[in-house]
Amino acid sequence: MLKTLGYLSIDAFVADVVPEKILTRRPLRIKPAEGFAESELTKRLKEIALKNTVLRSYIGTGYYGTIVPAVIQRNILECPEWYTSYTPYQPEISQGRLESLLNYQTLVTDITGMSIANASLLDEGSAAAEAMLLSFHSTRGKKKTYYVDASVHPQTLACIQSRALVFGIKIVQELPENDKDLFGAVAQYPATDGSVNDWTALSERVHAAGGLFSVASDLLALTVLRPPSEFAADIVFGTSQRFGVPMGYGGPHAAFFAASDSHKRKIPGRLVGVSKDRLGDDAYRLALQTREQHIRREKATSNICTAQALLANMAAMYAVYHGPKGLQAIANRVYTIATILVFALRKLGFEVLNETWFDTITIRTSDADRVLAHAVAQYGINLRKVNNTDVSVSVDETVTKEDLVDLISVELGITGISSAPIPPQFKRQGKILDYKVFNSYHTEAEMLRYIHHLQSKDLSLANSMIPLGSCTMKLNATTQMVALSWPEFGSLHPFLPRDQAKGYTELILELEADLADITGLDATSLQPNSGAQGEYTGLRVIRAYLDATGGSHRRVCLIPVSAHGTNPASAAMAGMKVVPIKCTAQGELDIGDLEVKAVKHKDELAAIMMTYPSTFGVFEPRVRDAIDIVHKYGGQVYMDGANMNAQIGLCSPGDMGVDVCHLNLHKTFCIPHGGGGPGMGPICVKSHLEPFLPGHPVVSMAGDESAAIQPVAAAPWGSASILTISWAYIKLMGGKGITKSTEYALLNANYMAKRLREHYPILYTNAQGRCAHEFIVDVRGMKETADIEAIDVAKRLQDYGFHAPTMSWPVAGTLMIEPTESECLAELDRFCDALISIRQEIRQIENGEQPRENNVLKNSPHSLKDLLTGEWYRPYSREQAAFPLPYLKERKFWPTVTRLDDTYGDLNLFCTCEPPALEPEDLS
């Protein structure tokens, strides 16, 4: 590849890619410098894991023990076809996980009784904040008071308070005497103390005030309890963790979010809907994308850019596997165990504080600390401390008779109660999940085949490279993934005593130090659960610093017009005013315009958000000048770390003068994309911002938290269990290897650009004609010459067995390609050959050999049904449609549907499984 580009050494090549003033090659302090061998890494990781103490945790508060069905663990969580696929923006090659996510939405809507649900959010705390903001915006921000009932989990309350701050929202925990300013309320059902309450009166009061009523709930409980829809809830949210997803010291887990029909176009996050393909067949797609932040930018009411697709799919499959009867049997068993525990404790003379319950009871003791210590020392059980006298116990599906005996400390004839009835005023009536998919696959053989059937419809990194620009789709090493299934990492509750998580603490401290070293910054927070949440957290930290240093009037955030849509959306969520900065015709930041805007807003300048290399795929030579200008006028510099894969070991944000940078662990640091989540977006900061890194209300984190912002996620270290992946990636590579990885990422991109330049215009290169780790292919001119657009090339690539590059971003009508260092020369050439072949097909249209409408690109992709049924009257052969290059006859991935009709899907919004057919008596 170096020879193709005209270089004798990698150093000479890098010198032409990275500007001299930026290229530092500072040696990284990562140990070991040469990296571990895989066997050494596994041994080291097991040493760390064994420092965690796995006890029985009945702490509850949104995190519960669960039994992960082996068929789901092996064939989804541990399966690369599921965990290496991308967000299903190309629906024709994503029908499997789209169907599974539709199952998830159906599960949520049916059990909550609501009209519509999204495809998951990051966690219960951030879902609560989104519910509050939806309620707030429903009154156009005219009302400012939000009631949070005492029933709500403490971490959820803190996340709500955190988000409310920048909007000037007043959070109250006692209902105001006058409701005129009340725009909404939220209550927990069942409550954090375990109580099961009828929230009808509160719902009616909130609605009378013109507000929205939200309910934080539990899917397992709702299989046997009245759904929140019967309280006239407008929004229902919670976590689906206990549907077969390990606690993982806090995550990742899929939060659910459901709403009434009137809010379907305001619901945050992704939404799977049913549409039609070119043949008129039903097909799934992401619906209503125009409401998402990448379209609305600073006008967005949410900055959410991802979901928890892999975990939502696990939860959906858990429900499919158990079915409605199985889920209700689990729920009734949990309720029965809790009921036995109540009777036993009362018989022993304990005061049980809640009169109703599902899985949690709260007990009055003389000394909560003594009880907790005794439970750990004598029985190996973690309970929850509510206050100095009260403790709570939350039981789950993992509890056995022996566990129950230990909980009550004495045998009390517990076999005498086999089933306890739900109180009639709270008992759910009627069927649940009366859909075919939830009543069909209850043996392992059936379940395995269903999972594999869906998997076969989706293209992943197990099939071919996924060259999405700005997405860094690396093929994750298996060794980095194995610890996810270890109970030492998966079975820990996030709120257990810190001395039981010594292994996690060691791993987290090492990862924080390595990330700080890589970025050239001083401190790290691992709490943010996504890149966009990292952006928001970084800006919140900047805002807290400014407020503490007399800069509370500084609220202007400068953002280049080329920035990803999450940047302005996150700035808006952080309460900042967005001022756009122009870019030059060469794709670089317009330094002149930046200085003009900085001078104009010098008294109110808070920050600039910038991506490096730029979103156009080049290292801007004057980035230091931009940083100096912002600092000169009192602002802080935030760097979006989406393109960090082009920097590591060659340059760093801290060395450039950046104050805060977020990182995408699901891009640069090898956490797989999971078909649309999980991800993590930690931030690294300079020392002056360190005191303001997010804290947590339940777990005491390191250092003085007096200046810390309130949490942005429900768990103190976000999705802690997948931190093992990024830790393993860094330790496998070592300081030298991870630098070499960056060089190969740059080399792969420039090699591909060189090959394709003869066939397509390449936008935005530097003075030496080089790109960074990604580049933009310009197909806009083909609209005039052949009526071919970027979407036609993208869909035709599916026929060649490839996922499309990033389409129409950052430049409309173009394709942005990022190969990453993971791909070998043969795969790079295979993709280039496909694009070159497509260019020849376009030339046939330009030359008049093929029509401008009914051609192989306009009709792409071609499914088997499209090719094999009916008469063939097209001006190209079936073979040309299916096998345009020889390798496809041996190695072919088939799209299972033809091109989708996006307009039909949005105009005919349908976001659940097909409902069961009505019985004859229902039709009469």
Coordinates of N, CA and C in Angstrom, one line a residue, residues 596-686:
V596 N -14.1 36.4 14.0 CA -15.2 37.4 14.0 C -16.2 37.1 15.1
K597 N -16.6 35.8 15.1 CA -17.7 35.4 16.0 C -17.2 35.4 17.5
A598 N -15.9 35.0 17.6 CA -15.3 35.0 19.0 C -15.3 36.4 19.5
V599 N -14.9 37.4 18.7 CA -14.8 38.8 19.1 C -16.2 39.3 19.4
K600 N -17.1 39.0 18.5 CA -18.5 39.5 18.7 C -19.1 39.0 20.0
H601 N -18.8 37.7 20.4 CA -19.4 37.1 21.6 C -18.4 37.0 22.7
K602 N -17.4 37.8 22.7 CA -16.3 37.6 23.7 C -16.7 37.7 25.2
D603 N -17.8 38.4 25.4 CA -18.3 38.5 26.8 C -19.2 37.4 27.2
E604 N -19.6 36.6 26.3 CA -20.5 35.5 26.6 C -20.1 34.2 26.0
L605 N -18.8 34.2 25.5 CA -18.3 32.9 24.9 C -18.0 31.9 26.0
A606 N -18.7 30.7 25.8 CA -18.4 29.6 26.8 C -17.5 28.6 26.2
A607 N -17.7 28.2 25.0 CA -16.9 27.1 24.4 C -17.0 27.0 22.9
I608 N -16.1 26.2 22.4 CA -16.3 25.8 21.0 C -16.3 24.3 21.0
M609 N -17.1 23.7 20.1 CA -17.1 22.2 19.9 C -16.5 22.0 18.5
M610 N -15.4 21.2 18.5 CA -14.8 20.9 17.2 C -14.4 19.4 17.2
T611 N -14.4 18.9 16.0 CA -14.0 17.5 15.7 C -12.6 17.5 15.1
Y612 N -11.7 16.6 15.5 CA -10.4 16.5 14.9 C -10.0 15.1 14.7
P613 N -9.5 14.7 13.5 CA -9.6 15.4 12.3 C -11.1 15.8 12.0
S614 N -11.3 16.7 11.1 CA -12.6 17.3 10.9 C -13.5 16.3 10.3
T615 N -14.8 16.6 10.4 CA -15.8 15.7 9.9 C -15.7 15.5 8.4
F616 N -14.9 16.3 7.7 CA -14.6 16.2 6.3 C -13.5 15.2 6.0
G617 N -12.8 14.7 7.1 CA -11.8 13.7 6.9 C -10.4 14.2 6.7
V618 N -10.1 15.4 7.2 CA -8.7 16.0 7.0 C -8.2 16.5 8.3
F619 N -6.9 16.5 8.5 CA -6.3 17.2 9.7 C -6.2 18.6 9.3
E620 N -6.9 19.5 10.0 CA -6.8 20.9 9.7 C -5.5 21.5 10.3
P621 N -4.7 22.1 9.4 CA -3.4 22.6 9.9 C -3.5 23.7 10.9
R622 N -4.6 24.5 11.0 CA -4.6 25.6 11.8 C -5.5 25.4 13.1
V623 N -5.6 24.1 13.5 CA -6.4 23.8 14.7 C -5.9 24.5 15.9
R624 N -4.6 24.6 16.1 CA -4.0 25.3 17.2 C -4.4 26.8 17.2
D625 N -4.5 27.4 16.0 CA -4.9 28.8 16.0 C -6.3 29.0 16.4
A626 N -7.2 28.0 16.1 CA -8.6 28.1 16.5 C -8.7 28.0 18.0
I627 N -7.9 27.1 18.6 CA -7.9 26.8 20.0 C -7.4 28.1 20.7
D628 N -6.4 28.7 20.2 CA -5.8 29.9 20.9 C -6.8 31.1 20.8
I629 N -7.6 31.2 19.7 CA -8.6 32.3 19.6 C -9.6 32.1 20.7
V630 N -10.2 30.9 20.8 CA -11.2 30.7 21.8 C -10.7 30.9 23.2
H631 N -9.5 30.4 23.5 CA -9.0 30.7 24.9 C -8.8 32.2 25.1
K632 N -8.3 32.9 24.1 CA -8.1 34.3 24.2 C -9.3 35.1 24.6
Y633 N -10.5 34.6 24.1 CA -11.7 35.3 24.5 C -12.5 34.7 25.6
G634 N -11.8 33.9 26.4 CA -12.5 33.4 27.6 C -13.2 32.1 27.5
G635 N -13.2 31.4 26.3 CA -13.9 30.2 26.2 C -13.1 28.9 26.4
Q636 N -13.8 27.8 26.6 CA -13.1 26.5 26.8 C -13.3 25.8 25.5
V637 N -12.3 24.8 25.3 CA -12.3 24.1 24.0 C -12.7 22.7 24.3
Y638 N -13.8 22.3 23.6 CA -14.3 20.9 23.7 C -14.0 20.2 22.3
M639 N -13.4 19.1 22.4 CA -13.1 18.3 21.2 C -14.0 17.1 21.2
D640 N -14.7 16.9 20.1 CA -15.5 15.7 19.8 C -14.6 14.6 19.4
G641 N -14.5 13.5 20.2 CA -13.6 12.4 19.9 C -14.0 11.4 19.0
A642 N -15.0 11.7 18.1 CA -15.5 10.7 17.2 C -14.4 10.2 16.3
N643 N -13.4 11.0 16.0 CA -12.4 10.7 15.0 C -11.0 10.4 15.7
M644 N -11.1 10.0 17.0 CA -9.9 9.8 17.8 C -9.0 8.7 17.2
N645 N -9.6 7.8 16.4 CA -8.9 6.7 15.8 C -7.8 7.2 14.9
A646 N -7.8 8.4 14.5 CA -6.8 9.0 13.6 C -5.7 9.7 14.4
Q647 N -5.9 9.8 15.7 CA -4.9 10.6 16.5 C -4.0 9.8 17.4
I648 N -4.4 8.6 17.9 CA -3.7 8.0 19.0 C -2.2 7.7 18.7
G649 N -1.4 8.2 19.5 CA 0.0 8.0 19.4 C 0.7 9.0 18.5
L650 N 0.0 9.7 17.7 CA 0.6 10.7 16.7 C 0.4 12.1 17.2
C651 N -0.8 12.4 17.8 CA -1.1 13.7 18.3 C -2.2 13.5 19.4
S652 N -2.5 14.5 20.1 CA -3.6 14.3 21.2 C -4.2 15.6 21.5
P653 N -5.5 15.6 21.9 CA -6.2 16.8 22.2 C -5.5 17.7 23.3
G654 N -5.0 17.0 24.3 CA -4.3 17.8 25.4 C -3.1 18.6 24.9
D655 N -2.3 17.9 24.0 CA -1.1 18.5 23.5 C -1.5 19.7 22.6
M656 N -2.7 19.7 22.0 CA -3.1 20.8 21.2 C -3.6 22.0 22.0
G657 N -4.0 21.7 23.3 CA -4.5 22.8 24.1 C -6.0 22.6 24.4
V658 N -6.6 21.5 24.1 CA -8.0 21.2 24.3 C -8.2 21.1 25.8
D659 N -9.4 21.5 26.3 CA -9.8 21.4 27.7 C -10.6 20.1 28.1
V660 N -11.4 19.7 27.2 CA -12.2 18.5 27.4 C -12.5 17.8 26.1
C661 N -12.5 16.5 26.2 CA -12.7 15.6 25.0 C -13.5 14.4 25.4
H662 N -14.5 14.1 24.6 CA -15.2 12.9 24.8 C -14.6 11.8 23.9
L663 N -14.8 10.6 24.2 CA -14.3 9.5 23.4 C -15.5 8.5 23.2
N664 N -15.4 7.9 22.0 CA -16.4 6.8 21.7 C -15.8 5.5 21.9
L665 N -16.0 4.9 23.0 CA -15.4 3.5 23.3 C -15.9 2.5 22.3
H666 N -17.1 2.8 21.7 CA -17.7 1.9 20.7 C -17.2 2.1 19.3
K667 N -16.3 3.1 19.2 CA -15.6 3.3 17.9 C -14.1 3.0 18.1
T668 N -13.4 4.0 18.6 CA -12.0 3.9 18.7 C -11.5 2.7 19.6
F669 N -12.2 2.4 20.6 CA -11.7 1.4 21.6 C -12.5 0.1 21.6
C670 N -13.1 -0.2 20.5 CA -13.5 -1.6 20.1 C -14.7 -2.2 20.8
I671 N -15.5 -1.4 21.6 CA -16.8 -2.0 22.0 C -17.6 -2.1 20.7
P672 N -18.1 -3.3 20.4 CA -18.9 -3.4 19.2 C -20.2 -2.6 19.2
H673 N -20.7 -2.3 18.0 CA -21.9 -1.5 17.9 C -23.2 -2.1 18.3
G674 N -23.2 -3.5 18.3 CA -24.4 -4.2 18.8 C -25.7 -4.0 18.0
G675 N -25.6 -3.5 16.8 CA -26.7 -3.3 16.0 C -27.4 -2.0 16.3
G676 N -26.7 -1.1 17.1 CA -27.3 0.2 17.5 C -27.2 0.4 19.0
G677 N -26.1 0.0 19.6 CA -25.9 0.1 21.0 C -25.7 -1.3 21.6
P678 N -24.8 -1.4 22.6 CA -24.4 -0.3 23.5 C -23.3 0.5 23.0
G679 N -23.0 1.6 23.7 CA -21.9 2.4 23.4 C -21.5 3.1 24.7
M680 N -20.4 3.8 24.7 CA -20.0 4.6 25.9 C -19.2 5.8 25.4
G681 N -19.4 6.9 26.1 CA -18.8 8.2 25.7 C -18.1 8.9 26.9
P682 N -17.1 8.3 27.5 CA -16.4 8.9 28.6 C -15.8 10.2 28.2
I683 N -15.5 11.1 29.2 CA -14.8 12.4 28.9 C -13.5 12.4 29.6
C684 N -12.5 13.0 29.0 CA -11.3 13.3 29.6 C -11.1 14.8 29.7
V685 N -10.5 15.3 30.8 CA -10.5 16.8 31.0 C -9.2 17.2 31.6
K686 N -8.9 18.5 31.4 CA -7.7 19.1 32.1 C -8.0 19.3 33.6

